[in-house]
PDB file of C-alpha atoms and ligand atoms in Angstrom:
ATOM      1  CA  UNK A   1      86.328  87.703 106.822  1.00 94.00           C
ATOM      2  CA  UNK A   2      85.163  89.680 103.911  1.00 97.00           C
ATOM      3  CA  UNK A   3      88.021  90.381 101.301  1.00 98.00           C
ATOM      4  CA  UNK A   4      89.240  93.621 100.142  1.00 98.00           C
ATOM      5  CA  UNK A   5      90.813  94.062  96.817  1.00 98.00           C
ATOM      6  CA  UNK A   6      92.642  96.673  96.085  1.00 98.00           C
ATOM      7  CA  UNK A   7      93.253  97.310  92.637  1.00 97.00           C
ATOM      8  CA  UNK A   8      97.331  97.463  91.870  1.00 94.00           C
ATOM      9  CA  UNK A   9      97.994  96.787  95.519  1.00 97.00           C
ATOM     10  CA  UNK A  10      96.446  93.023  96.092  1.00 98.00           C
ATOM     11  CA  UNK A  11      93.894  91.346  97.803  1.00 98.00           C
ATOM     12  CA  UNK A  12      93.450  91.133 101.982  1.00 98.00           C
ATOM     13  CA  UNK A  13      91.039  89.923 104.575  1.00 98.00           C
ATOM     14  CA  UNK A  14      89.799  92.590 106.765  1.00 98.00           C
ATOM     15  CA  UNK A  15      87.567  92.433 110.070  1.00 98.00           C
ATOM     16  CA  UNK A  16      83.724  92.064 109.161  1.00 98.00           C
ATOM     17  CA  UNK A  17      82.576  95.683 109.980  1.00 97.00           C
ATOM     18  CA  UNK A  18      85.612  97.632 109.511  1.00 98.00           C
ATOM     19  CA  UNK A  19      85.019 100.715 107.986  1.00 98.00           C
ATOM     20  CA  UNK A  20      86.479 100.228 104.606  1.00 98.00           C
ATOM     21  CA  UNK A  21      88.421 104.179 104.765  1.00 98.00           C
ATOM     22  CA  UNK A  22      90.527 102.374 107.433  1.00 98.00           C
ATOM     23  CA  UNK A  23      90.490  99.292 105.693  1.00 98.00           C
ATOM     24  CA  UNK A  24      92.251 100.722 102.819  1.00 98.00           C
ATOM     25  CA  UNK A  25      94.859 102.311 105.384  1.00 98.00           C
ATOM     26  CA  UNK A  26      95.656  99.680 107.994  1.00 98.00           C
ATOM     27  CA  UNK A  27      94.972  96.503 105.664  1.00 98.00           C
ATOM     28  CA  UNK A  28      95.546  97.408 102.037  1.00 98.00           C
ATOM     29  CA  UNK A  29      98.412 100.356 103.184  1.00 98.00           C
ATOM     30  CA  UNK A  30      97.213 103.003 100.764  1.00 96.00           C
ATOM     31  CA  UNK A  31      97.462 106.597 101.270  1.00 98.00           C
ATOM     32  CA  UNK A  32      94.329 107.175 101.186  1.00 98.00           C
ATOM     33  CA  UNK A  33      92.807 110.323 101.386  1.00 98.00           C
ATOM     34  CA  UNK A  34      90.707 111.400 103.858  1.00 98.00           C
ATOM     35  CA  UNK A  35      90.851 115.201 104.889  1.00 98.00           C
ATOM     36  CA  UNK A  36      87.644 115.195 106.628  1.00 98.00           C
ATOM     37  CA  UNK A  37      88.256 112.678 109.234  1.00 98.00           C
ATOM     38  CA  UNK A  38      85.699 110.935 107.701  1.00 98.00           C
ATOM     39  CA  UNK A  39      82.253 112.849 108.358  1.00 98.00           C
ATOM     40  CA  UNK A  40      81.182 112.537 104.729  1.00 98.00           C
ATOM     41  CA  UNK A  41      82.156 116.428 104.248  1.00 98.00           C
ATOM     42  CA  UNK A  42      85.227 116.542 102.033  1.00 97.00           C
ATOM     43  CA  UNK A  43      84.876 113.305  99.442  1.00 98.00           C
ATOM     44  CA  UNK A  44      88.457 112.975  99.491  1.00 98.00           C
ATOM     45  CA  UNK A  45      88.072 109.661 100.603  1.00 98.00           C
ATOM     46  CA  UNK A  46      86.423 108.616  97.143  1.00 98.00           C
ATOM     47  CA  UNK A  47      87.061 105.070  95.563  1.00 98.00           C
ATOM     48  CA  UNK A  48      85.721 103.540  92.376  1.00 98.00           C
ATOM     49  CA  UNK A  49      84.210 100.183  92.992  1.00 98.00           C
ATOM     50  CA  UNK A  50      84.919  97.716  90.153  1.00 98.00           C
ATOM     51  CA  UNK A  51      83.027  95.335  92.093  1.00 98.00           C
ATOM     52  CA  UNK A  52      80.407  94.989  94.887  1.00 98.00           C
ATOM     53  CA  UNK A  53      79.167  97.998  95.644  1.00 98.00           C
ATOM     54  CA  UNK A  54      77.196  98.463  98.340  1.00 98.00           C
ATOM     55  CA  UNK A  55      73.398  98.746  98.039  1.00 96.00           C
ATOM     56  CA  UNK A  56      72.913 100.755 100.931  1.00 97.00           C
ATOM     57  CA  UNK A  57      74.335 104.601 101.218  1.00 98.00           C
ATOM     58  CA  UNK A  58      74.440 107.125 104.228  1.00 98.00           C
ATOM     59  CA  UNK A  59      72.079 109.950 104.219  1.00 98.00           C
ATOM     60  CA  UNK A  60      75.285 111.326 104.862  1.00 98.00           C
ATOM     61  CA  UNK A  61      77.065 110.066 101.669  1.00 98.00           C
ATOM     62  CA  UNK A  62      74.167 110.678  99.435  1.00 98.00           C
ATOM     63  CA  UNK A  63      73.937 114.198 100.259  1.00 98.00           C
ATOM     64  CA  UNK A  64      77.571 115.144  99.667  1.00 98.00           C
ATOM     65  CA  UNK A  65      77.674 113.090  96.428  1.00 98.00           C
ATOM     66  CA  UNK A  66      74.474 115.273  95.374  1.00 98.00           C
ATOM     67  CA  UNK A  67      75.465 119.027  96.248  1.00 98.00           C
ATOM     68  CA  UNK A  68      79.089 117.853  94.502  1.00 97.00           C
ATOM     69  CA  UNK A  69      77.667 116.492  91.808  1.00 97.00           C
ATOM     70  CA  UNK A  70      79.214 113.072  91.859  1.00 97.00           C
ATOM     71  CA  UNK A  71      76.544 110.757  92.323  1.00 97.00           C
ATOM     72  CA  UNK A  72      75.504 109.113  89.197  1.00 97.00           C
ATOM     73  CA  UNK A  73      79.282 108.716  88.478  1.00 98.00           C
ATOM     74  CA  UNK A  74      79.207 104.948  88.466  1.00 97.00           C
ATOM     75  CA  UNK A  75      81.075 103.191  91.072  1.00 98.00           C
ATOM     76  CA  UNK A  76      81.966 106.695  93.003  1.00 98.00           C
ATOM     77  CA  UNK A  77      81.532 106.051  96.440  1.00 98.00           C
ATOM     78  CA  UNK A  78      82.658 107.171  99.462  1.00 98.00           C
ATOM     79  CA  UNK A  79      85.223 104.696 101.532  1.00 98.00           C
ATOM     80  CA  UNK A  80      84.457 106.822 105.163  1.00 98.00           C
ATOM     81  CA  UNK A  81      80.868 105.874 104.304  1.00 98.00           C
ATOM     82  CA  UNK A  82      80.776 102.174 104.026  1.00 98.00           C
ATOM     83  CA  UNK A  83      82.000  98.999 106.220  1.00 98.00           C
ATOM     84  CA  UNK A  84      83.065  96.248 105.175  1.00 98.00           C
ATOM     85  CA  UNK A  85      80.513  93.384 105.203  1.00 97.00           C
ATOM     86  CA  UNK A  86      81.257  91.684 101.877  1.00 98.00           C
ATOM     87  CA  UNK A  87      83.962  91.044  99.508  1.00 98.00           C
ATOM     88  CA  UNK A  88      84.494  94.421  97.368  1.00 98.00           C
ATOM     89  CA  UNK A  89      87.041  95.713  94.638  1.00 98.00           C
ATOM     90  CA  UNK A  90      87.713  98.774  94.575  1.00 98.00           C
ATOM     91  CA  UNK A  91      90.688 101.315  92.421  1.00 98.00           C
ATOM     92  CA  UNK A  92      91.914 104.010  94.736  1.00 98.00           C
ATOM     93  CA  UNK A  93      91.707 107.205  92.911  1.00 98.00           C
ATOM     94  CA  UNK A  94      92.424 109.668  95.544  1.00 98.00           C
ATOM     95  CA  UNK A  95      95.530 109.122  97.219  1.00 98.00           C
ATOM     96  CA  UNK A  96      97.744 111.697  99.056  1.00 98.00           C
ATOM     97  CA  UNK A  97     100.915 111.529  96.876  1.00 96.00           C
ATOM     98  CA  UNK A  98     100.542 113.361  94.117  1.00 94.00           C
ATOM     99  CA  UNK A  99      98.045 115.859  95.817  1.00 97.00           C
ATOM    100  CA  UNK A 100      99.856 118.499  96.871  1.00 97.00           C
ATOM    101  CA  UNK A 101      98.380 117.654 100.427  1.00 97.00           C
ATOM    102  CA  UNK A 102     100.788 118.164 103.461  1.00 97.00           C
ATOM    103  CA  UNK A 103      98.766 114.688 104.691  1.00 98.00           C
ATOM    104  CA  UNK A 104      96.090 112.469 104.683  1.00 98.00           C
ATOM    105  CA  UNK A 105      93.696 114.024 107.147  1.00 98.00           C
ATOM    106  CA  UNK A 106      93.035 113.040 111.004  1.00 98.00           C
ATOM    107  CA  UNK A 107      91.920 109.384 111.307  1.00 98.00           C
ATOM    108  CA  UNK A 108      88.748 108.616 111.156  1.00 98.00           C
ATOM    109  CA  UNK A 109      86.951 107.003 113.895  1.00 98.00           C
ATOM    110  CA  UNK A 110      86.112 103.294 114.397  1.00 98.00           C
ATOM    111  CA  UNK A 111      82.145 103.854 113.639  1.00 98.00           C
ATOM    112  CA  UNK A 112      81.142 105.636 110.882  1.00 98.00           C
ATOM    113  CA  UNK A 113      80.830 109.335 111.512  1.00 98.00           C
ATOM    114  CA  UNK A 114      78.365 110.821 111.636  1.00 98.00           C
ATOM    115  CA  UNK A 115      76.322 108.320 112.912  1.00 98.00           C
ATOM    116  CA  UNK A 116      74.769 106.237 110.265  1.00 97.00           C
ATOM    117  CA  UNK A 117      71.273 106.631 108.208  1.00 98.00           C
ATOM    118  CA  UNK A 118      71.280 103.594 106.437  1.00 97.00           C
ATOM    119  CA  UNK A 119      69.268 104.443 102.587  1.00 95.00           C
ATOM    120  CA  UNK A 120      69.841 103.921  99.254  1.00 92.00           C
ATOM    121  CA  UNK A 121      71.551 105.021  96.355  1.00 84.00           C
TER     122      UNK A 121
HETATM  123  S1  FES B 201      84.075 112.568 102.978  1.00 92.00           S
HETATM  124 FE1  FES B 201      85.796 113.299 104.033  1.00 92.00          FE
HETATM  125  S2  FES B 201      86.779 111.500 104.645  1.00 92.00           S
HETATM  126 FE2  FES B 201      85.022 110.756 103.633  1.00 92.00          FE
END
């Protein structure tokens, strides 16, 4: 099972596939952000990799990273846009306390949303 490390909050396994948004939820119990519901509209759901970053990017994710302005920010990605299929590290840097939000946003769904293109960054 591919390994998740959060950083500050620990290490965990989490099912091969899972998208990592959820992963940082059900696994890693952060309070994550993710107003959207996870269709790669808000970027609430951001995370810094510190390690393994995905090669491959959503159409999706690349074009909301683009109009926002965020995506040669090294390590920005977005965690509604990626599964986990590898051992990553990530630091969460957008996390509902201290936001001022009144929560998280609706869950996102199992599969990414919307459905992926698979590209790169
Ligand atoms: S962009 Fe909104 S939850 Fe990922």
């Amino acid at each position: 099972m591919p390994k998740l490390t959060v950083e500050e909050a620990g290490q965990f396994e989490v099912p091969p596939g899972k998208r990592l948004v959820l992963a940082l939820e059900d696994e890693a119990k952060i309070d994550q952000l993710h107003a959207c519901g996870g269709f790669a509209r808000c970027t609430t759901c951001r995370v810094e990799f510190i390690a393994g970053e995905p090669e491959r990017m959503t159409e999706a994710e690349k074009e909301v990273l683009t109009v926002r302005g965020l995506i040669d920010t090294p390590g920005l990605r977005l965690s509604c846009q990626i599964v986990c299929d590898h051992d990553m590290t990530v630091r969460a840097i957008s996390r509902l306390r201290g936001s001022g939000r009144a929560d998280a946003g609706a869950r996102p769904e199992n599969q990414i949303t919307p459905p992926a293109v698979w590209s790169t960054k």
